[in-house]
mmCIF file of C-alpha atoms in Angstrom:
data_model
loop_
_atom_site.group_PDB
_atom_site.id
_atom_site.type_symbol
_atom_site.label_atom_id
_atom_site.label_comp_id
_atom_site.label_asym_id
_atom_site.label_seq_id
_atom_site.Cartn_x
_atom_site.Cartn_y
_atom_site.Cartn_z
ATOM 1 C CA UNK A 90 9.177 -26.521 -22.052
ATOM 2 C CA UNK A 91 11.806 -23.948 -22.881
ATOM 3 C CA UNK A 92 15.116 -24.772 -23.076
ATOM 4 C CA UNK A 93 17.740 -22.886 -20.631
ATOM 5 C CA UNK A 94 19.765 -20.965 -22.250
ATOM 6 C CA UNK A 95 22.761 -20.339 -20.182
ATOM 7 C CA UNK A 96 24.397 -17.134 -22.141
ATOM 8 C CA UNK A 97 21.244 -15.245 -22.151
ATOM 9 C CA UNK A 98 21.161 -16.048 -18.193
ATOM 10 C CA UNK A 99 24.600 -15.134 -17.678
ATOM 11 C CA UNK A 100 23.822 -11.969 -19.622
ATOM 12 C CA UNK A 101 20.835 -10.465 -18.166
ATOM 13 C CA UNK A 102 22.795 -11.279 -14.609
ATOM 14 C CA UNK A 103 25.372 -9.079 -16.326
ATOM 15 C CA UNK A 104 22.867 -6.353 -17.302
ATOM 16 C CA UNK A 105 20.988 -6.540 -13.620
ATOM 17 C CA UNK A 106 24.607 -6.161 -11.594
ATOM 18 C CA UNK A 107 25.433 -2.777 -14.326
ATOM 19 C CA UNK A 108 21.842 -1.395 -13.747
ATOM 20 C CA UNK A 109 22.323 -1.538 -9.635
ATOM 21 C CA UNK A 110 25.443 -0.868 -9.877
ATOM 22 C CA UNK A 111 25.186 2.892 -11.702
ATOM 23 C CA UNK A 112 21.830 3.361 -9.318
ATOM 24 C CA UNK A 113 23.509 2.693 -6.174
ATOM 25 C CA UNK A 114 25.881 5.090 -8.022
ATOM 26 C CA UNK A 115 23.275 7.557 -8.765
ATOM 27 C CA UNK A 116 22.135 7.309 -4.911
ATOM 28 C CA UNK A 117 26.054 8.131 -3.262
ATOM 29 C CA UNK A 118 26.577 10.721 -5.640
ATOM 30 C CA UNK A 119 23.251 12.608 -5.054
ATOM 31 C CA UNK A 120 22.009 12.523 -8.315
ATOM 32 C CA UNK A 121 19.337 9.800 -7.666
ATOM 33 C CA UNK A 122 16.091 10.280 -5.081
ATOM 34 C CA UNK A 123 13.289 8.777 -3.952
ATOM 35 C CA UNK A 124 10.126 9.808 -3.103
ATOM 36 C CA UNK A 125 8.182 7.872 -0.419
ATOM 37 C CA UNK A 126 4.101 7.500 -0.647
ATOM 38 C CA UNK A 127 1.747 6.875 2.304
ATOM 39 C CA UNK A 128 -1.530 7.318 3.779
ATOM 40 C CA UNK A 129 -2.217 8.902 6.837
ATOM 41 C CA UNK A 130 -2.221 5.855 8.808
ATOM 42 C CA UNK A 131 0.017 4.400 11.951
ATOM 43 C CA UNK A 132 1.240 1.291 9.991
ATOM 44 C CA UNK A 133 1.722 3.625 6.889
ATOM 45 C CA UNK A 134 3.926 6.099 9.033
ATOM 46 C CA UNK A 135 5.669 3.220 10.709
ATOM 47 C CA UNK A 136 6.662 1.513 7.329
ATOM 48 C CA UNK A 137 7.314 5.302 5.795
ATOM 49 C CA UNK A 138 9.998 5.698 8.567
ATOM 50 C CA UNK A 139 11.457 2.007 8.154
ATOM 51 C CA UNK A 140 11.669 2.852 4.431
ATOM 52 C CA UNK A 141 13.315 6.305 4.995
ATOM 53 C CA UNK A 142 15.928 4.971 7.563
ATOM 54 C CA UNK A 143 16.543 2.098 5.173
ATOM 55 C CA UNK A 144 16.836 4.082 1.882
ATOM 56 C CA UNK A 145 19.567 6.502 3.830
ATOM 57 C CA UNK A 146 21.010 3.261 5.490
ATOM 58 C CA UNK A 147 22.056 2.215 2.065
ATOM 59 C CA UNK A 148 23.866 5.573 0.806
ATOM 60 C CA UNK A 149 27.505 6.576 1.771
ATOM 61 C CA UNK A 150 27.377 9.931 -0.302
ATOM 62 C CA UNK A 151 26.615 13.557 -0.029
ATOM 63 C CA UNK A 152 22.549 14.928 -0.290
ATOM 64 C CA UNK A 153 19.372 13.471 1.293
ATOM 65 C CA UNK A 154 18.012 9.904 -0.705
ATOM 66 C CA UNK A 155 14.719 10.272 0.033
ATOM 67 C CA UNK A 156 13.671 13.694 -1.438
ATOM 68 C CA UNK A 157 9.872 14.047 -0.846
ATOM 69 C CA UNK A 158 7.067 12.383 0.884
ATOM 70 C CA UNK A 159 3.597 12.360 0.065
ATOM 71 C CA UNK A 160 0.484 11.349 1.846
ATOM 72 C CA UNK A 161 -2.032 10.825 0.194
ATOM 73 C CA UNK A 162 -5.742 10.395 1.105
ATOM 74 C CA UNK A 163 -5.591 13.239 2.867
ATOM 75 C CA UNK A 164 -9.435 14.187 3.254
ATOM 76 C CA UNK A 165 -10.724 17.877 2.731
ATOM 77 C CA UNK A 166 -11.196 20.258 5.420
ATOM 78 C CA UNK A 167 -14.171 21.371 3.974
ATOM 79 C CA UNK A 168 -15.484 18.151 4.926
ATOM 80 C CA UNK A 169 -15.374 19.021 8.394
ATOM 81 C CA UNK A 170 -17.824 22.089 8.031
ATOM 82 C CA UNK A 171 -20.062 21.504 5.167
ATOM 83 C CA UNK A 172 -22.401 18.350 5.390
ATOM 84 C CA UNK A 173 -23.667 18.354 2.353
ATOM 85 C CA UNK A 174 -20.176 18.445 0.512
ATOM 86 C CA UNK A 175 -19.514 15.263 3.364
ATOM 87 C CA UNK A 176 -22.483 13.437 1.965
ATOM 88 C CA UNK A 177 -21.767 13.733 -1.378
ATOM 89 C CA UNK A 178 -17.808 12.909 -0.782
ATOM 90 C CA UNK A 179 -19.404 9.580 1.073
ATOM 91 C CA UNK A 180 -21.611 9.074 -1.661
ATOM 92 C CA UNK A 181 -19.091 9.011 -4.488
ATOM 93 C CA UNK A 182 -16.324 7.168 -2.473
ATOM 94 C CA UNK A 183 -18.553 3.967 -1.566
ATOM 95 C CA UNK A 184 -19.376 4.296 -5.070
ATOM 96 C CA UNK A 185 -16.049 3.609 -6.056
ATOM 97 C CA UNK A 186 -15.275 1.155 -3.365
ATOM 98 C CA UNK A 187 -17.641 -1.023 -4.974
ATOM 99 C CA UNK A 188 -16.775 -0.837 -8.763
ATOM 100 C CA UNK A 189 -13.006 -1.434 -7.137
ATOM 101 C CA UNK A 190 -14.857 -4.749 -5.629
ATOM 102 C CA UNK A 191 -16.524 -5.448 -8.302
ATOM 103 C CA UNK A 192 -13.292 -5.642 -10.996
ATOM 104 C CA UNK A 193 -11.179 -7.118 -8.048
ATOM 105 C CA UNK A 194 -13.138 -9.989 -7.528
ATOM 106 C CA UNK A 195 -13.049 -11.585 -10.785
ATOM 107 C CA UNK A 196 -9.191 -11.068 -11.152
ATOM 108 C CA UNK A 197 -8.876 -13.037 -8.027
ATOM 109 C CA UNK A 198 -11.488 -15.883 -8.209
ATOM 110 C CA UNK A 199 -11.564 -18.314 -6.645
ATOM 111 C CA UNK A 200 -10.284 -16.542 -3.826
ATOM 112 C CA UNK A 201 -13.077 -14.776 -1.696
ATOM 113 C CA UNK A 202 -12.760 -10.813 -1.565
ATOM 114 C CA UNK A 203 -13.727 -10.060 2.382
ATOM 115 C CA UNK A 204 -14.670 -6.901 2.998
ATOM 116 C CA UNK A 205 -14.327 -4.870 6.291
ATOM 117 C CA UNK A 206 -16.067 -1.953 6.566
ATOM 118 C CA UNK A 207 -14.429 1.653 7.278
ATOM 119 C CA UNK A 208 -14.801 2.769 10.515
ATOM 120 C CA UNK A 209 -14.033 6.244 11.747
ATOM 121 C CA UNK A 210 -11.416 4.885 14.108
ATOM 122 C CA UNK A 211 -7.764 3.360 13.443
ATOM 123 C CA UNK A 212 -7.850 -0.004 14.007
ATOM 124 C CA UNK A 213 -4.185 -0.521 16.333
ATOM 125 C CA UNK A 214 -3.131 -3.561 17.993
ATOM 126 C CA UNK A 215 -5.200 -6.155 19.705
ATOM 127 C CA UNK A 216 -7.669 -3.874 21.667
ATOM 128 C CA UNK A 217 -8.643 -2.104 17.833
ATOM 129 C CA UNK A 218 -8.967 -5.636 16.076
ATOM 130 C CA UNK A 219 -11.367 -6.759 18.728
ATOM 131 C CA UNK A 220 -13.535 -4.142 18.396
ATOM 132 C CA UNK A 221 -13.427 -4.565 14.797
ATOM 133 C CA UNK A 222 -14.407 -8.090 14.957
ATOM 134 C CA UNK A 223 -17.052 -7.451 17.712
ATOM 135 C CA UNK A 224 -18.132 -4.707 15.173
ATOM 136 C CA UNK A 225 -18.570 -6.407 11.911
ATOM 137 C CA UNK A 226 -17.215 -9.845 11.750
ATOM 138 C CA UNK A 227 -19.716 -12.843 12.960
ATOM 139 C CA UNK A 228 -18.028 -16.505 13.731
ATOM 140 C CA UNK A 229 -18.924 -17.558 10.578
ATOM 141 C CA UNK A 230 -17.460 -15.187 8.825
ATOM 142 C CA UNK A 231 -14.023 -15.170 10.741
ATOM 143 C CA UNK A 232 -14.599 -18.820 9.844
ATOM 144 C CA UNK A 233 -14.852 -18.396 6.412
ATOM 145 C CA UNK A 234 -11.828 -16.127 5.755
ATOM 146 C CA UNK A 235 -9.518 -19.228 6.645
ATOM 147 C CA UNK A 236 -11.870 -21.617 4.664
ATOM 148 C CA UNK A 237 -9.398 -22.526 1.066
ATOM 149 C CA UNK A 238 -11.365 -21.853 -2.111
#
């Protein structure tokens, strides 16, 4: 194995402390922000606005930290009125879901990929999982998603 060498741990400690210390810097004086990313989702809004509160928590000087937010995912409007531009987004979405799959799966094998199907609801709190299990998941495969590799 490697041998630890105690200098070069004391001085990347060293160089860590210096590189938070001139962000948190940055942050106070202004000169540093950050820009949050979400989807339009309750549990990415609720960790958006823990991230936000935190981020602002954590500066004592002048200027908003968090700058921007984006939300991504966003689907068209023109979905809404055209179903032949729907189809095609549908089309070319699932298509990508499953070359996603596809490259995941590999990368974490043995591990099982599960996947849960999109449904045109959020799925909140106990009352949403249910229906998501009475929806798609059978015993066995509930069972199986605790079963190690």
């Amino acid at each position: 194995g490697k041998k630890l060498d105690i200098d070069k741990a004391l001085e990347l400690i060293d160089t860590t402390q210096t590189k938070i210390a001139n962000f948190q810097d940055a942050v106070d004086s202004g000169g540093a922000q950050f820009v949050v990313v979400g989807v339009p989702t309750k549990l990415s809004f609720e960790e958006t606005r823990r991230v936000v509160a935190d981020l602002n928590e954590m500066k004592s000087g002048p200027g908003p930290t968090v700058g921007s937010v984006v939300v991504n995912q966003i689907l068209p409007d023109e979905l809404l009125e055209d179903a032949t531009k729907r189809s095609a987004f549908a089309k070319r979405r699932a298509r990508s879901h499953a070359a996603k799959i596809e490259e995941l799966e590999p990368i974490v094998a043995p591990a099982k990929v599960h996947k849960v199907p999109y449904v045109d609801t959020e799925i909140v709190g106990g009352p949403g999982l249910s229906y998501l299990g009475d929806l798609h998941l059978s015993g066995a495969d509930l069972e199986d998603l605790f079963e190690p590799p």
